[in-house]
């Protein structure tokens, strides 16, 4: 099975190694300046299940080669660019595993930009809860426990692509949970990200610190605002359930620097737009006032002091 992994950040690197070690013929597509290094040094996972793999590495701007299954592991704000690359390989079952909302329209926009009809690309969304830290190019550490959620046998045309990806990920040693109400799981994860990621990113603290004040109170306010928006969108999460789940994730990923904090650490743009920005946008539609969410969106849409300068303007929702 030829598997193309687009993006070699924390999640892309981890999954590329796992998929390669379970027998996949993995090719990783990255920006030109990383190709030689990753090809030379290979990819390595540290943590409770250390492993490494040598994989083919190609420039995402050039020919990607044939693929039977594509994983798009870039950040939410890079989805459109990634879709312009994979648009050259229509028809391949494609898995998205980014945090946040409104991912598929971004991919569709990228596909259209290169003249590919989005209906010809079977796009599956998954929700990943694995905490992974990028240590350097091609090197990651798995820092806790997590799983991947996929829709249970979904609508007709996506049934086979979902099964294919569920099989590949389970074969690679990941815990795969298939659920009937997948959109609800997207919101469940969004609540966690909307609470954890901005607070850790603004204050430079690991997830575990959110069990203590003042971070706890800030995370709870963001959780509550996102929970109200979820309810307005038709996804009710009782407050105690949402808070319990938040602190379960905080405990299970205590040592992790959230993906948003890792972006801030590297002076890169963050996913604030597809996480809190998406909450704010929907909240406005429902006439909800979300002061905490508005504050973190404002704050994280500008460079964060102490971090390197962003490589390009952060995205505003
Ligand atoms: O974005 C992240 O970092 C992760 O989704 C999570 C679960 C918050 C763990 O850090």
PDB file of C-alpha atoms and ligand atoms in Angstrom:
ATOM      1  CA  UNK A   1       0.000   0.000   0.000  1.00  0.00           C
ATOM      2  CA  UNK A   2       1.509   3.314  -1.114  1.00  0.00           C
ATOM      3  CA  UNK A   3       0.770   5.942   1.517  1.00  0.00           C
ATOM      4  CA  UNK A   4       1.463   9.630   1.033  1.00  0.00           C
ATOM      5  CA  UNK A   5       1.819  11.713   4.204  1.00  0.00           C
ATOM      6  CA  UNK A   6       1.659  15.455   3.517  1.00  0.00           C
ATOM      7  CA  UNK A   7       3.440  17.387   6.276  1.00  0.00           C
ATOM      8  CA  UNK A   8       6.051  16.185   8.759  1.00  0.00           C
ATOM      9  CA  UNK A   9       5.095  18.081  11.903  1.00  0.00           C
ATOM     10  CA  UNK A  10       4.477  16.226  15.161  1.00  0.00           C
ATOM     11  CA  UNK A  11       1.496  14.167  13.998  1.00  0.00           C
ATOM     12  CA  UNK A  12       2.712  13.643  10.423  1.00  0.00           C
ATOM     13  CA  UNK A  13       6.060  12.335  11.635  1.00  0.00           C
ATOM     14  CA  UNK A  14       4.529  10.010  14.230  1.00  0.00           C
ATOM     15  CA  UNK A  15       2.002   8.535  11.822  1.00  0.00           C
ATOM     16  CA  UNK A  16       4.524   8.231   8.982  1.00  0.00           C
ATOM     17  CA  UNK A  17       6.760   6.118  11.247  1.00  0.00           C
ATOM     18  CA  UNK A  18       3.900   3.958  12.527  1.00  0.00           C
ATOM     19  CA  UNK A  19       2.485   3.406   9.035  1.00  0.00           C
ATOM     20  CA  UNK A  20       5.895   2.598   7.570  1.00  0.00           C
ATOM     21  CA  UNK A  21       6.708   0.116  10.346  1.00  0.00           C
ATOM     22  CA  UNK A  22       3.431  -1.689   9.794  1.00  0.00           C
ATOM     23  CA  UNK A  23       4.381  -2.352   6.186  1.00  0.00           C
ATOM     24  CA  UNK A  24       3.156   0.744   4.343  1.00  0.00           C
ATOM     25  CA  UNK A  25       5.259   2.105   1.504  1.00  0.00           C
ATOM     26  CA  UNK A  26       5.333   5.608   2.965  1.00  0.00           C
ATOM     27  CA  UNK A  27       6.325   8.772   1.139  1.00  0.00           C
ATOM     28  CA  UNK A  28       6.382  12.061   3.014  1.00  0.00           C
ATOM     29  CA  UNK A  29       5.792  15.367   1.197  1.00  0.00           C
ATOM     30  CA  UNK A  30       7.329  18.436   2.838  1.00  0.00           C
ATOM     31  CA  UNK A  31       8.477  21.929   1.871  1.00  0.00           C
ATOM     32  CA  UNK A  32      11.643  21.908  -0.224  1.00  0.00           C
ATOM     33  CA  UNK A  33      14.075  23.048   2.494  1.00  0.00           C
ATOM     34  CA  UNK A  34      13.417  19.950   4.694  1.00  0.00           C
ATOM     35  CA  UNK A  35      13.570  17.263   2.002  1.00  0.00           C
ATOM     36  CA  UNK A  36      17.298  16.457   2.113  1.00  0.00           C
ATOM     37  CA  UNK A  37      17.528  16.405   5.893  1.00  0.00           C
ATOM     38  CA  UNK A  38      14.542  14.095   6.417  1.00  0.00           C
ATOM     39  CA  UNK A  39      15.672  11.813   3.594  1.00  0.00           C
ATOM     40  CA  UNK A  40      19.175  11.617   5.105  1.00  0.00           C
ATOM     41  CA  UNK A  41      18.299  11.257   8.807  1.00  0.00           C
ATOM     42  CA  UNK A  42      14.981   9.391   8.613  1.00  0.00           C
ATOM     43  CA  UNK A  43      12.149   9.782  11.129  1.00  0.00           C
ATOM     44  CA  UNK A  44      12.222   8.873  14.818  1.00  0.00           C
ATOM     45  CA  UNK A  45       9.625   8.503  17.565  1.00  0.00           C
ATOM     46  CA  UNK A  46      10.637   8.676  21.234  1.00  0.00           C
ATOM     47  CA  UNK A  47       8.506   7.826  24.249  1.00  0.00           C
ATOM     48  CA  UNK A  48       6.869   4.637  25.489  1.00  0.00           C
ATOM     49  CA  UNK A  49       6.908   3.027  22.036  1.00  0.00           C
ATOM     50  CA  UNK A  50      10.133   4.248  20.420  1.00  0.00           C
ATOM     51  CA  UNK A  51      10.607   3.496  16.756  1.00  0.00           C
ATOM     52  CA  UNK A  52      12.165   4.867  13.607  1.00  0.00           C
ATOM     53  CA  UNK A  53      11.762   4.593   9.880  1.00  0.00           C
ATOM     54  CA  UNK A  54      13.395   5.616   6.660  1.00  0.00           C
ATOM     55  CA  UNK A  55      10.868   6.846   4.161  1.00  0.00           C
ATOM     56  CA  UNK A  56      10.882   8.477   0.743  1.00  0.00           C
ATOM     57  CA  UNK A  57      10.748  12.241   1.045  1.00  0.00           C
ATOM     58  CA  UNK A  58       9.548  14.536  -1.743  1.00  0.00           C
ATOM     59  CA  UNK A  59       9.062  18.275  -2.180  1.00  0.00           C
ATOM     60  CA  UNK A  60       5.352  19.034  -1.842  1.00  0.00           C
ATOM     61  CA  UNK A  61       5.692  21.578  -4.655  1.00  0.00           C
ATOM     62  CA  UNK A  62       6.924  18.924  -7.101  1.00  0.00           C
ATOM     63  CA  UNK A  63       5.592  15.585  -8.372  1.00  0.00           C
ATOM     64  CA  UNK A  64       4.239  13.541  -5.446  1.00  0.00           C
ATOM     65  CA  UNK A  65       4.232  10.129  -7.152  1.00  0.00           C
ATOM     66  CA  UNK A  66       1.328   7.682  -7.058  1.00  0.00           C
ATOM     67  CA  UNK A  67      -0.559   7.023  -3.827  1.00  0.00           C
ATOM     68  CA  UNK A  68      -3.277   4.597  -2.666  1.00  0.00           C
ATOM     69  CA  UNK A  69      -4.072   6.517   0.521  1.00  0.00           C
ATOM     70  CA  UNK A  70      -3.160  10.080   1.493  1.00  0.00           C
ATOM     71  CA  UNK A  71      -2.893  11.534   4.978  1.00  0.00           C
ATOM     72  CA  UNK A  72      -2.919  15.330   5.167  1.00  0.00           C
ATOM     73  CA  UNK A  73      -1.077  16.165   8.380  1.00  0.00           C
ATOM     74  CA  UNK A  74      -0.354  19.869   7.878  1.00  0.00           C
ATOM     75  CA  UNK A  75      -1.802  22.528  10.184  1.00  0.00           C
ATOM     76  CA  UNK A  76      -5.329  23.792   9.564  1.00  0.00           C
ATOM     77  CA  UNK A  77      -4.079  27.054   8.040  1.00  0.00           C
ATOM     78  CA  UNK A  78      -1.979  25.132   5.490  1.00  0.00           C
ATOM     79  CA  UNK A  79      -4.793  22.898   4.263  1.00  0.00           C
ATOM     80  CA  UNK A  80      -5.534  24.899   1.155  1.00  0.00           C
ATOM     81  CA  UNK A  81      -1.904  24.763   0.022  1.00  0.00           C
ATOM     82  CA  UNK A  82      -1.740  21.020   0.794  1.00  0.00           C
ATOM     83  CA  UNK A  83      -4.911  20.467  -1.215  1.00  0.00           C
ATOM     84  CA  UNK A  84      -3.340  22.220  -4.199  1.00  0.00           C
ATOM     85  CA  UNK A  85      -0.561  19.582  -4.049  1.00  0.00           C
ATOM     86  CA  UNK A  86      -2.804  16.554  -3.622  1.00  0.00           C
ATOM     87  CA  UNK A  87      -5.177  17.948  -6.246  1.00  0.00           C
ATOM     88  CA  UNK A  88      -2.692  16.493  -8.675  1.00  0.00           C
ATOM     89  CA  UNK A  89      -3.665  12.991  -7.382  1.00  0.00           C
ATOM     90  CA  UNK A  90      -7.465  12.949  -7.616  1.00  0.00           C
ATOM     91  CA  UNK A  91      -9.461   9.915  -6.472  1.00  0.00           C
ATOM     92  CA  UNK A  92      -7.181   8.899  -3.580  1.00  0.00           C
ATOM     93  CA  UNK A  93      -8.858   8.269  -0.163  1.00  0.00           C
ATOM     94  CA  UNK A  94      -7.631  11.227   1.873  1.00  0.00           C
ATOM     95  CA  UNK A  95      -7.643  11.541   5.652  1.00  0.00           C
ATOM     96  CA  UNK A  96      -7.623  14.892   7.515  1.00  0.00           C
ATOM     97  CA  UNK A  97      -6.666  14.826  11.204  1.00  0.00           C
ATOM     98  CA  UNK A  98      -6.319  18.528  12.074  1.00  0.00           C
ATOM     99  CA  UNK A  99      -7.856  20.176  15.132  1.00  0.00           C
ATOM    100  CA  UNK A 100     -10.751  22.567  14.657  1.00  0.00           C
ATOM    101  CA  UNK A 101     -13.685  23.210  12.341  1.00  0.00           C
ATOM    102  CA  UNK A 102     -14.227  24.112   8.697  1.00  0.00           C
ATOM    103  CA  UNK A 103     -11.405  21.924   7.410  1.00  0.00           C
ATOM    104  CA  UNK A 104     -13.107  20.379   4.410  1.00  0.00           C
ATOM    105  CA  UNK A 105     -14.068  23.728   2.771  1.00  0.00           C
ATOM    106  CA  UNK A 106     -10.387  24.717   2.932  1.00  0.00           C
ATOM    107  CA  UNK A 107      -9.380  21.501   1.183  1.00  0.00           C
ATOM    108  CA  UNK A 108     -12.105  21.938  -1.403  1.00  0.00           C
ATOM    109  CA  UNK A 109     -10.934  25.486  -2.134  1.00  0.00           C
ATOM    110  CA  UNK A 110      -7.390  24.196  -2.724  1.00  0.00           C
ATOM    111  CA  UNK A 111      -8.609  21.417  -4.995  1.00  0.00           C
ATOM    112  CA  UNK A 112     -10.704  23.833  -7.053  1.00  0.00           C
ATOM    113  CA  UNK A 113      -7.716  26.172  -7.369  1.00  0.00           C
ATOM    114  CA  UNK A 114      -5.872  23.475  -9.360  1.00  0.00           C
ATOM    115  CA  UNK A 115      -8.943  22.562 -11.388  1.00  0.00           C
ATOM    116  CA  UNK A 116      -9.786  19.354  -9.467  1.00  0.00           C
ATOM    117  CA  UNK A 117     -13.438  18.666  -8.765  1.00  0.00           C
ATOM    118  CA  UNK A 118     -13.659  18.085  -4.957  1.00  0.00           C
ATOM    119  CA  UNK A 119     -16.358  15.460  -5.489  1.00  0.00           C
ATOM    120  CA  UNK A 120     -13.638  13.313  -7.106  1.00  0.00           C
ATOM    121  CA  UNK A 121     -11.538  13.201  -3.906  1.00  0.00           C
ATOM    122  CA  UNK A 122     -12.929  11.050  -1.067  1.00  0.00           C
ATOM    123  CA  UNK A 123     -12.115  13.112   2.023  1.00  0.00           C
ATOM    124  CA  UNK A 124     -12.435  11.475   5.446  1.00  0.00           C
ATOM    125  CA  UNK A 125     -12.125  13.448   8.699  1.00  0.00           C
ATOM    126  CA  UNK A 126     -10.612  11.865  11.764  1.00  0.00           C
ATOM    127  CA  UNK A 127     -10.169  13.254  15.263  1.00  0.00           C
ATOM    128  CA  UNK A 128      -6.859  12.507  16.926  1.00  0.00           C
ATOM    129  CA  UNK A 129      -6.307  12.805  20.649  1.00  0.00           C
ATOM    130  CA  UNK A 130      -2.680  11.626  20.783  1.00  0.00           C
ATOM    131  CA  UNK A 131      -0.308  14.104  22.468  1.00  0.00           C
ATOM    132  CA  UNK A 132       2.884  14.396  20.437  1.00  0.00           C
ATOM    133  CA  UNK A 133       5.767  16.853  20.718  1.00  0.00           C
ATOM    134  CA  UNK A 134       7.950  17.781  17.779  1.00  0.00           C
ATOM    135  CA  UNK A 135      11.542  17.679  19.056  1.00  0.00           C
ATOM    136  CA  UNK A 136      13.185  18.726  15.806  1.00  0.00           C
ATOM    137  CA  UNK A 137      13.006  17.882  12.102  1.00  0.00           C
ATOM    138  CA  UNK A 138      11.807  14.265  11.827  1.00  0.00           C
ATOM    139  CA  UNK A 139      11.958  13.668  15.608  1.00  0.00           C
ATOM    140  CA  UNK A 140       8.934  13.456  17.880  1.00  0.00           C
ATOM    141  CA  UNK A 141       8.040  12.286  21.360  1.00  0.00           C
ATOM    142  CA  UNK A 142       4.728  10.623  22.184  1.00  0.00           C
ATOM    143  CA  UNK A 143       3.918  12.133  25.564  1.00  0.00           C
ATOM    144  CA  UNK A 144       0.728  10.400  26.670  1.00  0.00           C
ATOM    145  CA  UNK A 145      -2.172   8.268  25.605  1.00  0.00           C
ATOM    146  CA  UNK A 146      -4.746   8.953  22.924  1.00  0.00           C
ATOM    147  CA  UNK A 147      -6.699   7.433  20.041  1.00  0.00           C
ATOM    148  CA  UNK A 148      -8.205   8.265  16.694  1.00  0.00           C
ATOM    149  CA  UNK A 149     -11.950   8.684  16.173  1.00  0.00           C
ATOM    150  CA  UNK A 150     -13.432   7.930  12.765  1.00  0.00           C
ATOM    151  CA  UNK A 151     -17.033   7.841  11.582  1.00  0.00           C
ATOM    152  CA  UNK A 152     -18.669   4.425  11.738  1.00  0.00           C
ATOM    153  CA  UNK A 153     -19.655   3.219   8.272  1.00  0.00           C
ATOM    154  CA  UNK A 154     -20.551   6.581   6.877  1.00  0.00           C
ATOM    155  CA  UNK A 155     -22.522   7.760   3.894  1.00  0.00           C
ATOM    156  CA  UNK A 156     -22.148   5.553   0.806  1.00  0.00           C
ATOM    157  CA  UNK A 157     -19.193   7.036  -1.099  1.00  0.00           C
ATOM    158  CA  UNK A 158     -17.067   7.434   2.032  1.00  0.00           C
ATOM    159  CA  UNK A 159     -17.681   3.954   3.432  1.00  0.00           C
ATOM    160  CA  UNK A 160     -14.692   2.329   1.731  1.00  0.00           C
ATOM    161  CA  UNK A 161     -12.256   5.236   2.310  1.00  0.00           C
ATOM    162  CA  UNK A 162     -13.175   5.256   6.024  1.00  0.00           C
ATOM    163  CA  UNK A 163     -12.689   1.486   6.259  1.00  0.00           C
ATOM    164  CA  UNK A 164      -9.371   1.724   4.457  1.00  0.00           C
ATOM    165  CA  UNK A 165      -8.062   4.379   6.850  1.00  0.00           C
ATOM    166  CA  UNK A 166      -9.455   2.625   9.924  1.00  0.00           C
ATOM    167  CA  UNK A 167      -7.611  -0.537   8.856  1.00  0.00           C
ATOM    168  CA  UNK A 168      -4.354   1.277   8.134  1.00  0.00           C
ATOM    169  CA  UNK A 169      -4.333   3.128  11.463  1.00  0.00           C
ATOM    170  CA  UNK A 170      -5.332   0.078  13.509  1.00  0.00           C
ATOM    171  CA  UNK A 171      -2.677  -1.949  11.663  1.00  0.00           C
ATOM    172  CA  UNK A 172      -0.153   0.746  12.619  1.00  0.00           C
ATOM    173  CA  UNK A 173      -0.918   0.181  16.307  1.00  0.00           C
ATOM    174  CA  UNK A 174      -3.290   3.081  16.945  1.00  0.00           C
ATOM    175  CA  UNK A 175      -6.476   2.667  18.896  1.00  0.00           C
ATOM    176  CA  UNK A 176      -9.269   3.411  16.424  1.00  0.00           C
ATOM    177  CA  UNK A 177     -12.740   4.285  17.722  1.00  0.00           C
ATOM    178  CA  UNK A 178     -15.547   4.336  15.176  1.00  0.00           C
ATOM    179  CA  UNK A 179     -18.572   6.361  16.226  1.00  0.00           C
ATOM    180  CA  UNK A 180     -22.026   6.896  14.682  1.00  0.00           C
ATOM    181  CA  UNK A 181     -22.299  10.587  15.637  1.00  0.00           C
ATOM    182  CA  UNK A 182     -18.957  11.748  14.351  1.00  0.00           C
ATOM    183  CA  UNK A 183     -19.796  15.488  14.263  1.00  0.00           C
ATOM    184  CA  UNK A 184     -20.416  15.324  17.997  1.00  0.00           C
ATOM    185  CA  UNK A 185     -16.896  13.928  18.461  1.00  0.00           C
ATOM    186  CA  UNK A 186     -15.504  16.795  16.393  1.00  0.00           C
ATOM    187  CA  UNK A 187     -17.182  19.198  18.840  1.00  0.00           C
ATOM    188  CA  UNK A 188     -16.038  17.172  21.852  1.00  0.00           C
ATOM    189  CA  UNK A 189     -12.427  17.553  20.718  1.00  0.00           C
ATOM    190  CA  UNK A 190     -12.995  21.200  19.799  1.00  0.00           C
ATOM    191  CA  UNK A 191     -14.127  21.964  23.365  1.00  0.00           C
ATOM    192  CA  UNK A 192     -10.874  20.490  24.674  1.00  0.00           C
ATOM    193  CA  UNK A 193      -8.723  22.367  22.166  1.00  0.00           C
ATOM    194  CA  UNK A 194     -10.638  25.639  22.682  1.00  0.00           C
ATOM    195  CA  UNK A 195      -9.905  25.408  26.421  1.00  0.00           C
ATOM    196  CA  UNK A 196      -6.366  23.988  26.495  1.00  0.00           C
ATOM    197  CA  UNK A 197      -4.568  25.341  23.455  1.00  0.00           C
ATOM    198  CA  UNK A 198      -4.945  29.140  23.827  1.00  0.00           C
ATOM    199  CA  UNK A 199      -4.193  29.169  27.570  1.00  0.00           C
ATOM    200  CA  UNK A 200      -1.087  26.996  27.229  1.00  0.00           C
ATOM    201  CA  UNK A 201       0.048  28.995  24.180  1.00  0.00           C
ATOM    202  CA  UNK A 202      -0.372  32.413  25.842  1.00  0.00           C
ATOM    203  CA  UNK A 203       1.301  31.440  29.104  1.00  0.00           C
ATOM    204  CA  UNK A 204       3.918  28.993  27.855  1.00  0.00           C
ATOM    205  CA  UNK A 205       2.794  26.196  30.187  1.00  0.00           C
ATOM    206  CA  UNK A 206       2.399  22.433  29.691  1.00  0.00           C
ATOM    207  CA  UNK A 207      -1.141  21.036  29.620  1.00  0.00           C
ATOM    208  CA  UNK A 208      -0.844  19.667  33.181  1.00  0.00           C
ATOM    209  CA  UNK A 209      -0.590  23.205  34.620  1.00  0.00           C
ATOM    210  CA  UNK A 210      -4.198  23.842  33.672  1.00  0.00           C
ATOM    211  CA  UNK A 211      -5.225  21.911  36.776  1.00  0.00           C
ATOM    212  CA  UNK A 212      -4.014  24.956  38.785  1.00  0.00           C
ATOM    213  CA  UNK A 213      -5.107  28.575  39.028  1.00  0.00           C
ATOM    214  CA  UNK A 214      -4.977  30.973  37.324  1.00  0.00           C
ATOM    215  CA  UNK A 215      -4.843  28.802  34.209  1.00  0.00           C
ATOM    216  CA  UNK A 216      -7.675  26.556  35.404  1.00  0.00           C
ATOM    217  CA  UNK A 217     -10.144  29.456  35.582  1.00  0.00           C
ATOM    218  CA  UNK A 218      -9.162  30.738  32.141  1.00  0.00           C
ATOM    219  CA  UNK A 219      -9.510  27.283  30.586  1.00  0.00           C
ATOM    220  CA  UNK A 220     -12.900  26.815  32.248  1.00  0.00           C
ATOM    221  CA  UNK A 221     -14.168  30.126  30.866  1.00  0.00           C
ATOM    222  CA  UNK A 222     -13.109  29.168  27.329  1.00  0.00           C
ATOM    223  CA  UNK A 223     -14.632  25.724  27.770  1.00  0.00           C
ATOM    224  CA  UNK A 224     -17.914  27.234  28.943  1.00  0.00           C
ATOM    225  CA  UNK A 225     -18.088  29.623  25.989  1.00  0.00           C
ATOM    226  CA  UNK A 226     -17.328  26.863  23.483  1.00  0.00           C
ATOM    227  CA  UNK A 227     -19.875  24.627  25.213  1.00  0.00           C
ATOM    228  CA  UNK A 228     -22.584  27.285  24.739  1.00  0.00           C
ATOM    229  CA  UNK A 229     -21.753  27.552  21.051  1.00  0.00           C
ATOM    230  CA  UNK A 230     -21.802  23.752  20.700  1.00  0.00           C
ATOM    231  CA  UNK A 231     -25.259  23.691  22.299  1.00  0.00           C
ATOM    232  CA  UNK A 232     -26.484  26.435  19.953  1.00  0.00           C
ATOM    233  CA  UNK A 233     -25.213  24.296  17.066  1.00  0.00           C
ATOM    234  CA  UNK A 234     -27.191  21.303  18.335  1.00  0.00           C
ATOM    235  CA  UNK A 235     -24.445  19.509  20.295  1.00  0.00           C
ATOM    236  CA  UNK A 236     -25.320  19.510  23.993  1.00  0.00           C
ATOM    237  CA  UNK A 237     -22.531  18.650  26.443  1.00  0.00           C
ATOM    238  CA  UNK A 238     -23.603  18.936  30.092  1.00  0.00           C
ATOM    239  CA  UNK A 239     -21.228  21.233  31.951  1.00  0.00           C
ATOM    240  CA  UNK A 240     -19.992  18.555  34.400  1.00  0.00           C
ATOM    241  CA  UNK A 241     -19.318  16.122  31.548  1.00  0.00           C
ATOM    242  CA  UNK A 242     -17.391  18.745  29.564  1.00  0.00           C
ATOM    243  CA  UNK A 243     -15.333  19.764  32.617  1.00  0.00           C
ATOM    244  CA  UNK A 244     -14.623  16.165  33.590  1.00  0.00           C
ATOM    245  CA  UNK A 245     -13.451  15.363  30.061  1.00  0.00           C
ATOM    246  CA  UNK A 246     -11.302  18.488  29.918  1.00  0.00           C
ATOM    247  CA  UNK A 247      -9.442  17.568  33.091  1.00  0.00           C
ATOM    248  CA  UNK A 248      -9.103  13.930  31.978  1.00  0.00           C
ATOM    249  CA  UNK A 249      -7.268  15.205  28.888  1.00  0.00           C
ATOM    250  CA  UNK A 250      -5.250  17.643  31.002  1.00  0.00           C
ATOM    251  CA  UNK A 251      -4.116  14.729  33.193  1.00  0.00           C
ATOM    252  CA  UNK A 252      -3.518  12.269  30.318  1.00  0.00           C
ATOM    253  CA  UNK A 253      -1.432  14.861  28.432  1.00  0.00           C
ATOM    254  CA  UNK A 254       0.045  16.656  31.467  1.00  0.00           C
ATOM    255  CA  UNK A 255       3.614  16.678  30.159  1.00  0.00           C
ATOM    256  CA  UNK A 256       2.663  17.794  26.669  1.00  0.00           C
ATOM    257  CA  UNK A 257       3.182  21.238  25.232  1.00  0.00           C
ATOM    258  CA  UNK A 258      -0.039  21.724  23.279  1.00  0.00           C
ATOM    259  CA  UNK A 259       0.237  21.924  19.515  1.00  0.00           C
ATOM    260  CA  UNK A 260      -0.546  25.657  19.719  1.00  0.00           C
ATOM    261  CA  UNK A 261       2.184  26.227  22.282  1.00  0.00           C
ATOM    262  CA  UNK A 262       4.618  24.307  20.067  1.00  0.00           C
ATOM    263  CA  UNK A 263       3.707  26.653  17.209  1.00  0.00           C
ATOM    264  CA  UNK A 264       4.301  29.678  19.443  1.00  0.00           C
ATOM    265  CA  UNK A 265       7.625  28.153  20.609  1.00  0.00           C
ATOM    266  CA  UNK A 266       8.706  27.976  16.966  1.00  0.00           C
ATOM    267  CA  UNK A 267       7.434  31.439  16.067  1.00  0.00           C
ATOM    268  CA  UNK A 268       4.951  29.918  13.639  1.00  0.00           C
ATOM    269  CA  UNK A 269       1.334  30.856  12.989  1.00  0.00           C
ATOM    270  CA  UNK A 270      -1.125  28.996  15.214  1.00  0.00           C
ATOM    271  CA  UNK A 271      -4.434  27.205  14.666  1.00  0.00           C
ATOM    272  CA  UNK A 272      -6.285  29.890  16.639  1.00  0.00           C
ATOM    273  CA  UNK A 273      -8.414  30.576  13.533  1.00  0.00           C
ATOM    274  CA  UNK A 274      -9.733  27.026  13.060  1.00  0.00           C
ATOM    275  CA  UNK A 275     -10.176  26.493  16.832  1.00  0.00           C
ATOM    276  CA  UNK A 276     -11.219  29.597  18.821  1.00  0.00           C
ATOM    277  CA  UNK A 277     -11.855  31.672  15.687  1.00  0.00           C
ATOM    278  CA  UNK A 278     -14.356  29.067  14.494  1.00  0.00           C
ATOM    279  CA  UNK A 279     -16.055  29.109  17.926  1.00  0.00           C
ATOM    280  CA  UNK A 280     -16.256  32.913  17.829  1.00  0.00           C
ATOM    281  CA  UNK A 281     -17.639  32.972  14.290  1.00  0.00           C
ATOM    282  CA  UNK A 282     -20.413  30.525  15.144  1.00  0.00           C
ATOM    283  CA  UNK A 283     -21.082  32.260  18.460  1.00  0.00           C
ATOM    284  CA  UNK A 284     -21.677  35.545  16.599  1.00  0.00           C
ATOM    285  CA  UNK A 285     -24.173  33.826  14.330  1.00  0.00           C
ATOM    286  CA  UNK A 286     -26.096  32.715  17.419  1.00  0.00           C
ATOM    287  CA  UNK A 287     -25.844  36.147  19.060  1.00  0.00           C
ATOM    288  CA  UNK A 288     -23.611  34.833  21.866  1.00  0.00           C
ATOM    289  CA  UNK A 289     -21.169  37.108  23.655  1.00  0.00           C
ATOM    290  CA  UNK A 290     -17.863  35.248  24.144  1.00  0.00           C
ATOM    291  CA  UNK A 291     -15.459  37.664  25.877  1.00  0.00           C
ATOM    292  CA  UNK A 292     -12.838  35.072  26.813  1.00  0.00           C
ATOM    293  CA  UNK A 293     -12.732  33.563  23.340  1.00  0.00           C
ATOM    294  CA  UNK A 294     -12.602  37.015  21.735  1.00  0.00           C
ATOM    295  CA  UNK A 295      -9.657  37.916  23.943  1.00  0.00           C
ATOM    296  CA  UNK A 296      -7.610  34.826  23.059  1.00  0.00           C
ATOM    297  CA  UNK A 297      -8.368  35.210  19.357  1.00  0.00           C
ATOM    298  CA  UNK A 298      -7.183  38.844  19.501  1.00  0.00           C
ATOM    299  CA  UNK A 299      -4.151  37.925  21.537  1.00  0.00           C
ATOM    300  CA  UNK A 300      -3.023  34.927  19.493  1.00  0.00           C
ATOM    301  CA  UNK A 301      -3.699  36.549  16.147  1.00  0.00           C
ATOM    302  CA  UNK A 302      -0.646  38.716  16.929  1.00  0.00           C
ATOM    303  CA  UNK A 303       2.905  37.472  17.591  1.00  0.00           C
ATOM    304  CA  UNK A 304       3.298  36.218  21.175  1.00  0.00           C
ATOM    305  CA  UNK A 305       6.079  37.886  23.189  1.00  0.00           C
ATOM    306  CA  UNK A 306       9.025  35.624  23.821  1.00  0.00           C
ATOM    307  CA  UNK A 307       8.482  33.610  20.673  1.00  0.00           C
ATOM    308  CA  UNK A 308      10.319  34.132  17.408  1.00  0.00           C
ATOM    309  CA  UNK A 309       8.609  36.346  14.850  1.00  0.00           C
ATOM    310  CA  UNK A 310       5.941  34.502  12.874  1.00  0.00           C
ATOM    311  CA  UNK A 311       7.190  33.370   9.477  1.00  0.00           C
ATOM    312  CA  UNK A 312       4.104  34.992   7.980  1.00  0.00           C
ATOM    313  CA  UNK A 313       1.111  36.926   9.189  1.00  0.00           C
ATOM    314  CA  UNK A 314      -1.028  34.886  11.572  1.00  0.00           C
ATOM    315  CA  UNK A 315      -4.432  34.121  10.171  1.00  0.00           C
ATOM    316  CA  UNK A 316      -7.384  36.127  11.424  1.00  0.00           C
ATOM    317  CA  UNK A 317     -10.672  34.255  11.618  1.00  0.00           C
TER     318      UNK A 317
HETATM  319  O1  LIG B   1      -3.621  20.192  20.093  1.00  0.00           O
HETATM  320  C1  LIG B   1      -3.143  19.487  20.995  1.00  0.00           C
HETATM  321  O2  LIG B   1      -2.084  19.731  21.554  1.00  0.00           O
HETATM  322  C2  LIG B   1      -3.891  18.223  21.381  1.00  0.00           C
HETATM  323  O3  LIG B   1      -5.062  18.170  20.609  1.00  0.00           O
HETATM  324  C3  LIG B   1      -4.228  18.066  22.871  1.00  0.00           C
HETATM  325  C4  LIG B   1      -5.189  16.914  23.038  1.00  0.00           C
HETATM  326  C5  LIG B   1      -4.806  19.337  23.434  1.00  0.00           C
HETATM  327  C6  LIG B   1      -3.017  17.638  23.655  1.00  0.00           C
HETATM  328  O4  LIG B   1      -2.027  18.584  23.768  1.00  0.00           O
END
